[in-house]
């Protein structure tokens, strides 16, 4: 890597991509702790269960309480019987969704797809070249009962684990593993994976030792699972929605005034906090407790105003998340950390191990 270049790409073998949480138990991941130094970082190999050793009374952890809903469903093409995967991204009206449809380009509005009592039809294109508009209906349900369509669709769908985990084929155990213990507000189609390591007992221990924990919401979109495409690298357009309360923002400012650490649990928390900080003060005053939009793409050169440390997983090459950690910690340091993890026995991506950057 040349001086000043961004660490964007690396080679990883498939056996280093975690298909399950380590030992199939929450909270048993490895933890890489990196402390910033002038010429690089000091690196300590630890375990997530010992994270309290690297936190201090008065530290403020901020977590994302967005909840992942089952949204990947496997319909049968009427006529051929072919299985077709639908990934429902967001509702855009009564019984209509933006969705990814596997092989959707081969179908027309004349095609229909069935799943239990449900019938789906592609009725147009979505917001990006990969998206379609999909209408889901059932002859058993009247238009006035449209909410039941969503309920039935959720019941017939599975958790949207990323495609690099068992080809995206979720099983019942993923209902537990691919959800943080503090998830509360439905709206994500991908998990805020930095928080998957926490258990209720560990959170209680942190609080008992003076670490404060506050909640925000950012609903993750499907772009979290993808590499940057060449044509979109300069300006990814993914829009995500977030909300920050006035109380949380005031407590953050109080911590900053005391020079106590603000630790973001994940890149989604970072994106929300730094997006909110970029608003002018008058706009912020009228934006508390409201769902706001962000298209912020954090790359090297970005000036962080809120976070002092970052708890995160190991990210995909060429991803917006990897760009963010480059921006926060420095490309040379991130390359040093990833090299250390790759030569060790760390596991990568959503169900993989964790790192604390401070």
Short mmCIF file of C-alpha atoms in Angstrom, two decimals:
data_model
loop_
_atom_site.label_atom_id
_atom_site.label_comp_id
_atom_site.label_asym_id
_atom_site.label_seq_id
_atom_site.Cartn_x
_atom_site.Cartn_y
_atom_site.Cartn_z
CA UNK A 1 0.00 0.00 0.00
CA UNK A 2 1.39 3.39 -0.94
CA UNK A 3 1.67 6.13 1.65
CA UNK A 4 -1.65 7.80 2.25
CA UNK A 5 -3.61 5.21 0.26
CA UNK A 6 -6.81 3.75 1.64
CA UNK A 7 -6.73 0.12 2.77
CA UNK A 8 -9.56 -1.20 0.61
CA UNK A 9 -8.84 -4.76 -0.46
CA UNK A 10 -7.44 -7.96 0.97
CA UNK A 11 -7.50 -11.69 0.30
CA UNK A 12 -9.46 -13.98 2.59
CA UNK A 13 -10.13 -17.71 2.31
CA UNK A 14 -13.67 -19.01 2.72
CA UNK A 15 -12.77 -20.88 5.89
CA UNK A 16 -12.15 -17.55 7.65
CA UNK A 17 -15.71 -16.34 7.06
CA UNK A 18 -17.73 -17.18 10.16
CA UNK A 19 -20.82 -19.24 9.38
CA UNK A 20 -21.91 -19.17 13.04
CA UNK A 21 -20.92 -17.21 16.13
CA UNK A 22 -17.79 -18.67 17.69
CA UNK A 23 -18.66 -21.89 19.57
CA UNK A 24 -22.27 -21.22 18.54
CA UNK A 25 -22.62 -19.05 21.62
CA UNK A 26 -23.17 -15.33 21.87
CA UNK A 27 -20.35 -13.43 23.57
CA UNK A 28 -17.55 -15.95 22.98
CA UNK A 29 -15.87 -14.19 20.08
CA UNK A 30 -12.27 -13.08 20.10
CA UNK A 31 -11.58 -9.39 20.66
CA UNK A 32 -8.68 -7.53 19.08
CA UNK A 33 -7.88 -4.40 21.08
CA UNK A 34 -5.92 -1.72 19.23
CA UNK A 35 -4.53 1.38 20.89
CA UNK A 36 -3.44 4.19 18.63
CA UNK A 37 0.23 5.15 18.66
CA UNK A 38 2.29 7.56 16.59
CA UNK A 39 3.80 4.89 14.33
CA UNK A 40 0.93 2.40 14.33
CA UNK A 41 -1.10 0.59 16.97
CA UNK A 42 -0.37 -1.64 19.90
CA UNK A 43 -2.44 -4.78 19.42
CA UNK A 44 -3.71 -7.08 22.15
CA UNK A 45 -5.46 -10.40 21.52
CA UNK A 46 -8.28 -10.94 23.97
CA UNK A 47 -11.84 -12.25 24.20
CA UNK A 48 -15.07 -10.31 24.07
CA UNK A 49 -16.09 -11.55 27.50
CA UNK A 50 -13.14 -9.55 28.88
CA UNK A 51 -14.06 -6.27 27.22
CA UNK A 52 -14.60 -4.64 30.63
CA UNK A 53 -10.82 -4.73 31.07
CA UNK A 54 -10.47 -2.23 28.23
CA UNK A 55 -13.25 0.12 29.30
CA UNK A 56 -13.23 2.71 32.07
CA UNK A 57 -15.88 3.92 34.49
CA UNK A 58 -17.46 6.94 32.81
CA UNK A 59 -17.09 5.58 29.27
CA UNK A 60 -20.26 5.91 27.22
CA UNK A 61 -21.25 3.03 24.93
CA UNK A 62 -23.85 3.89 22.31
CA UNK A 63 -25.77 1.00 20.74
CA UNK A 64 -28.20 0.67 17.85
CA UNK A 65 -31.54 -0.81 18.95
CA UNK A 66 -32.96 -1.29 15.45
CA UNK A 67 -34.57 -4.69 15.07
CA UNK A 68 -34.13 -7.01 12.08
CA UNK A 69 -37.33 -8.48 10.67
CA UNK A 70 -37.56 -11.69 8.58
CA UNK A 71 -37.66 -10.42 4.99
CA UNK A 72 -36.17 -13.10 2.70
CA UNK A 73 -38.79 -15.44 1.25
CA UNK A 74 -38.74 -18.25 -1.28
CA UNK A 75 -41.70 -18.22 -3.66
CA UNK A 76 -42.55 -20.74 -6.38
CA UNK A 77 -42.97 -19.51 -9.94
CA UNK A 78 -46.47 -20.37 -11.07
CA UNK A 79 -46.24 -22.72 -14.00
CA UNK A 80 -42.59 -23.83 -13.85
CA UNK A 81 -42.48 -24.41 -10.09
CA UNK A 82 -39.02 -22.80 -10.02
CA UNK A 83 -37.97 -21.46 -6.61
CA UNK A 84 -37.44 -17.69 -6.70
CA UNK A 85 -35.85 -15.72 -3.87
CA UNK A 86 -37.46 -12.42 -2.86
CA UNK A 87 -35.65 -10.04 -0.50
CA UNK A 88 -38.16 -7.46 0.72
CA UNK A 89 -36.45 -4.14 1.43
CA UNK A 90 -39.21 -1.71 2.39
CA UNK A 91 -42.94 -1.21 2.04
CA UNK A 92 -43.92 1.54 -0.40
CA UNK A 93 -47.70 1.33 -0.10
CA UNK A 94 -50.50 -1.07 0.68
CA UNK A 95 -49.22 -4.56 -0.14
CA UNK A 96 -46.39 -3.20 -2.29
CA UNK A 97 -42.66 -3.49 -1.56
CA UNK A 98 -39.29 -2.60 -2.96
CA UNK A 99 -37.47 -5.92 -3.29
CA UNK A 100 -34.56 -7.77 -4.78
CA UNK A 101 -35.80 -10.68 -6.88
CA UNK A 102 -33.29 -13.36 -7.83
CA UNK A 103 -33.31 -13.49 -11.61
CA UNK A 104 -36.10 -10.89 -11.66
CA UNK A 105 -35.08 -9.53 -15.05
CA UNK A 106 -36.39 -12.64 -16.80
CA UNK A 107 -39.96 -12.13 -15.56
CA UNK A 108 -42.80 -9.86 -16.66
CA UNK A 109 -45.96 -8.54 -15.04
CA UNK A 110 -47.73 -11.63 -16.39
CA UNK A 111 -45.70 -13.92 -14.11
CA UNK A 112 -46.91 -14.80 -10.65
CA UNK A 113 -45.28 -16.46 -7.66
CA UNK A 114 -46.87 -18.30 -4.75
CA UNK A 115 -45.94 -18.87 -1.13
CA UNK A 116 -48.57 -20.45 1.11
CA UNK A 117 -51.68 -18.26 0.74
CA UNK A 118 -49.70 -15.40 -0.83
CA UNK A 119 -49.30 -14.45 -4.47
CA UNK A 120 -46.55 -12.04 -5.63
CA UNK A 121 -46.24 -10.16 -8.89
CA UNK A 122 -43.50 -7.90 -10.21
CA UNK A 123 -45.15 -4.61 -11.11
CA UNK A 124 -42.23 -2.33 -11.90
CA UNK A 125 -38.68 -1.25 -11.13
CA UNK A 126 -37.44 0.04 -7.78
CA UNK A 127 -35.03 2.79 -6.81
CA UNK A 128 -31.90 1.07 -8.15
CA UNK A 129 -31.09 -1.16 -11.10
CA UNK A 130 -31.24 -4.21 -8.83
CA UNK A 131 -34.63 -3.44 -7.30
CA UNK A 132 -38.16 -4.31 -8.34
CA UNK A 133 -41.58 -3.24 -7.15
CA UNK A 134 -43.48 -6.28 -5.93
CA UNK A 135 -47.16 -6.55 -5.07
CA UNK A 136 -48.23 -9.27 -2.67
CA UNK A 137 -51.85 -10.31 -2.29
CA UNK A 138 -54.08 -13.13 -1.19
CA UNK A 139 -57.58 -14.04 -2.26
CA UNK A 140 -58.27 -14.92 1.35
CA UNK A 141 -57.65 -11.36 2.56
CA UNK A 142 -59.60 -8.23 1.69
CA UNK A 143 -58.02 -4.85 0.94
CA UNK A 144 -59.13 -3.59 4.37
CA UNK A 145 -57.00 -6.32 5.97
CA UNK A 146 -53.78 -5.32 4.22
CA UNK A 147 -51.80 -5.40 7.48
CA UNK A 148 -52.40 -9.13 7.60
CA UNK A 149 -50.46 -9.50 4.35
CA UNK A 150 -47.36 -8.15 6.10
CA UNK A 151 -47.91 -10.45 9.06
CA UNK A 152 -48.31 -13.52 6.86
CA UNK A 153 -45.32 -12.52 4.73
CA UNK A 154 -43.15 -12.19 7.86
CA UNK A 155 -44.36 -15.59 9.06
CA UNK A 156 -43.28 -17.19 5.77
CA UNK A 157 -39.93 -15.37 5.60
CA UNK A 158 -36.55 -16.04 7.16
CA UNK A 159 -33.88 -13.84 8.71
CA UNK A 160 -31.86 -11.96 6.07
CA UNK A 161 -28.41 -13.29 6.86
CA UNK A 162 -25.83 -12.12 4.29
CA UNK A 163 -25.18 -14.27 1.21
CA UNK A 164 -21.63 -15.08 2.35
CA UNK A 165 -23.11 -16.95 5.34
CA UNK A 166 -24.42 -20.33 4.16
CA UNK A 167 -25.51 -18.74 0.86
CA UNK A 168 -28.00 -16.65 2.81
CA UNK A 169 -30.01 -19.74 3.79
CA UNK A 170 -31.14 -18.90 7.30
CA UNK A 171 -32.34 -21.51 9.77
CA UNK A 172 -34.26 -21.25 13.03
CA UNK A 173 -31.09 -20.56 15.06
CA UNK A 174 -30.49 -17.36 13.10
CA UNK A 175 -33.60 -15.88 14.72
CA UNK A 176 -31.50 -15.75 17.88
CA UNK A 177 -27.98 -15.18 16.60
CA UNK A 178 -28.74 -12.52 13.95
CA UNK A 179 -30.38 -10.14 16.42
CA UNK A 180 -28.90 -8.08 19.24
CA UNK A 181 -30.23 -8.75 22.74
CA UNK A 182 -31.35 -5.12 22.97
CA UNK A 183 -33.14 -4.94 19.58
CA UNK A 184 -36.42 -3.08 19.97
CA UNK A 185 -37.51 -0.96 16.98
CA UNK A 186 -38.34 -2.90 13.78
CA UNK A 187 -36.90 -1.54 10.56
CA UNK A 188 -33.59 -3.15 9.56
CA UNK A 189 -32.95 -5.69 6.81
CA UNK A 190 -29.42 -6.32 8.12
CA UNK A 191 -28.17 -6.62 11.67
CA UNK A 192 -25.96 -4.04 13.40
CA UNK A 193 -23.43 -6.82 13.82
CA UNK A 194 -21.02 -5.12 16.24
CA UNK A 195 -23.70 -5.54 18.88
CA UNK A 196 -24.30 -9.26 18.29
CA UNK A 197 -21.53 -10.13 20.78
CA UNK A 198 -23.24 -8.66 23.84
CA UNK A 199 -25.20 -10.76 26.31
CA UNK A 200 -27.61 -9.44 28.90
CA UNK A 201 -25.21 -10.49 31.67
CA UNK A 202 -22.26 -8.71 30.07
CA UNK A 203 -24.27 -5.51 29.63
CA UNK A 204 -25.32 -5.68 33.28
CA UNK A 205 -21.69 -6.13 34.33
CA UNK A 206 -20.59 -3.12 32.29
CA UNK A 207 -23.27 -0.95 33.87
CA UNK A 208 -22.38 -2.13 37.38
CA UNK A 209 -18.80 -1.01 36.79
CA UNK A 210 -19.68 2.50 35.70
CA UNK A 211 -19.88 2.13 31.92
CA UNK A 212 -22.95 4.00 30.67
CA UNK A 213 -25.00 2.62 27.78
CA UNK A 214 -27.34 4.71 25.63
CA UNK A 215 -29.58 3.80 22.71
CA UNK A 216 -30.07 5.28 19.27
CA UNK A 217 -31.76 3.85 16.18
CA UNK A 218 -30.44 3.48 12.64
CA UNK A 219 -32.30 1.12 10.33
CA UNK A 220 -29.76 -0.76 8.22
CA UNK A 221 -30.35 -1.25 4.52
CA UNK A 222 -29.19 -4.17 2.39
CA UNK A 223 -26.15 -2.25 1.14
CA UNK A 224 -24.50 -3.27 4.42
CA UNK A 225 -23.99 -6.74 2.95
CA UNK A 226 -22.45 -5.68 -0.33
CA UNK A 227 -19.11 -4.68 -1.75
CA UNK A 228 -18.96 -1.29 -3.41
CA UNK A 229 -19.57 -1.62 -7.12
CA UNK A 230 -17.09 0.12 -9.35
CA UNK A 231 -19.66 2.47 -10.84
CA UNK A 232 -20.90 3.53 -7.40
CA UNK A 233 -17.62 3.89 -5.50
CA UNK A 234 -17.36 7.66 -5.84
CA UNK A 235 -20.76 8.33 -4.33
CA UNK A 236 -22.78 5.43 -2.88
CA UNK A 237 -26.38 6.56 -2.66
CA UNK A 238 -27.70 4.27 0.08
CA UNK A 239 -30.17 6.14 2.27
CA UNK A 240 -30.74 4.99 5.82
CA UNK A 241 -33.04 6.36 8.51
CA UNK A 242 -31.97 7.15 12.06
CA UNK A 243 -33.26 8.77 15.23
CA UNK A 244 -31.51 10.38 18.19
CA UNK A 245 -33.29 11.69 21.28
CA UNK A 246 -32.54 15.01 22.90
CA UNK A 247 -31.58 13.25 26.14
CA UNK A 248 -29.00 11.09 24.39
CA UNK A 249 -27.48 14.08 22.60
CA UNK A 250 -27.29 16.08 25.83
CA UNK A 251 -25.55 13.20 27.59
CA UNK A 252 -23.07 12.91 24.75
CA UNK A 253 -22.26 16.62 25.06
CA UNK A 254 -21.86 16.28 28.82
CA UNK A 255 -19.39 13.43 28.31
CA UNK A 256 -17.47 15.43 25.73
CA UNK A 257 -17.18 18.37 28.12
CA UNK A 258 -15.64 16.05 30.72
CA UNK A 259 -13.34 14.50 28.08
CA UNK A 260 -14.83 11.07 28.71
CA UNK A 261 -14.94 8.57 25.87
CA UNK A 262 -17.82 8.13 23.45
CA UNK A 263 -17.62 4.58 22.09
CA UNK A 264 -19.75 3.71 19.07
CA UNK A 265 -20.90 0.10 18.92
CA UNK A 266 -20.67 -0.33 15.18
CA UNK A 267 -20.46 1.67 12.00
CA UNK A 268 -24.23 2.21 11.99
CA UNK A 269 -24.02 4.09 15.29
CA UNK A 270 -21.05 6.06 13.94
CA UNK A 271 -22.94 7.01 10.78
CA UNK A 272 -25.96 8.20 12.76
CA UNK A 273 -24.00 10.23 15.32
CA UNK A 274 -21.73 11.88 12.80
CA UNK A 275 -24.66 12.62 10.47
CA UNK A 276 -26.51 14.33 13.30
CA UNK A 277 -23.41 16.33 14.26
CA UNK A 278 -23.21 17.70 10.70
CA UNK A 279 -26.64 19.33 11.00
CA UNK A 280 -26.60 22.99 11.91
CA UNK A 281 -27.65 23.71 15.49
CA UNK A 282 -31.05 25.12 14.55
CA UNK A 283 -31.91 22.02 12.50
CA UNK A 284 -30.75 19.72 15.30
CA UNK A 285 -33.05 21.44 17.78
CA UNK A 286 -36.08 20.51 15.67
CA UNK A 287 -34.87 17.02 14.72
CA UNK A 288 -34.83 15.13 18.02
CA UNK A 289 -37.07 12.06 18.26
CA UNK A 290 -37.72 12.12 14.50
CA UNK A 291 -36.67 9.65 11.82
CA UNK A 292 -34.07 11.44 9.72
CA UNK A 293 -32.42 10.43 6.45
CA UNK A 294 -28.70 10.10 5.96
CA UNK A 295 -26.65 9.44 2.84
CA UNK A 296 -23.37 10.17 4.61
CA UNK A 297 -20.46 8.22 3.13
CA UNK A 298 -17.45 8.42 5.45
CA UNK A 299 -14.06 8.18 3.76
CA UNK A 300 -10.49 9.14 4.76
CA UNK A 301 -10.27 12.86 5.37
CA UNK A 302 -13.61 12.99 7.19
CA UNK A 303 -13.49 14.96 10.45
CA UNK A 304 -15.15 12.99 13.26
CA UNK A 305 -16.96 15.20 15.75
CA UNK A 306 -18.53 12.68 18.13
CA UNK A 307 -16.90 9.29 18.58
CA UNK A 308 -13.61 8.62 20.37
CA UNK A 309 -13.49 4.83 20.01
CA UNK A 310 -15.17 2.23 17.83
CA UNK A 311 -16.24 -1.34 18.52
CA UNK A 312 -16.73 -3.13 15.23
CA UNK A 313 -16.34 -6.39 13.32
CA UNK A 314 -13.96 -7.16 10.45
CA UNK A 315 -15.53 -5.85 7.27
CA UNK A 316 -15.77 -6.92 3.64
CA UNK A 317 -13.15 -5.66 1.19
CA UNK A 318 -14.17 -2.57 -0.80
CA UNK A 319 -17.09 -1.89 1.53
CA UNK A 320 -18.33 1.43 2.86
CA UNK A 321 -17.74 0.08 6.37
CA UNK A 322 -14.07 -0.54 5.63
CA UNK A 323 -13.81 3.01 4.26
CA UNK A 324 -15.28 4.29 7.53
CA UNK A 325 -12.77 2.47 9.75
CA UNK A 326 -9.97 3.71 7.47
CA UNK A 327 -11.24 7.23 8.01
CA UNK A 328 -11.52 6.81 11.76
CA UNK A 329 -8.29 4.97 12.50
CA UNK A 330 -5.96 5.52 9.57
CA UNK A 331 -5.32 3.25 6.61
CA UNK A 332 -1.86 2.13 7.72
CA UNK A 333 -3.13 1.16 11.17
CA UNK A 334 -6.14 -0.68 9.72
CA UNK A 335 -3.88 -2.60 7.34
CA UNK A 336 -1.67 -3.54 10.30
CA UNK A 337 -4.72 -4.76 12.25
CA UNK A 338 -6.17 -6.79 9.38
CA UNK A 339 -2.78 -8.35 8.64
CA UNK A 340 -2.53 -9.37 12.30
CA UNK A 341 -6.06 -10.82 12.27
CA UNK A 342 -5.50 -12.70 9.01
CA UNK A 343 -2.28 -14.27 10.22
CA UNK A 344 -3.97 -15.22 13.50
CA UNK A 345 -7.14 -17.21 13.94
CA UNK A 346 -9.69 -14.41 13.82
CA UNK A 347 -12.96 -15.03 12.01
CA UNK A 348 -14.48 -12.42 9.73
CA UNK A 349 -17.73 -10.61 8.86
CA UNK A 350 -21.16 -10.64 10.50
CA UNK A 351 -20.79 -13.68 12.76
CA UNK A 352 -17.06 -13.15 13.13
CA UNK A 353 -14.83 -11.68 15.80
CA UNK A 354 -14.64 -8.13 17.07
CA UNK A 355 -12.15 -5.31 17.47
CA UNK A 356 -12.01 -2.27 19.72
CA UNK A 357 -10.26 0.71 18.13
CA UNK A 358 -9.23 3.47 20.50
#
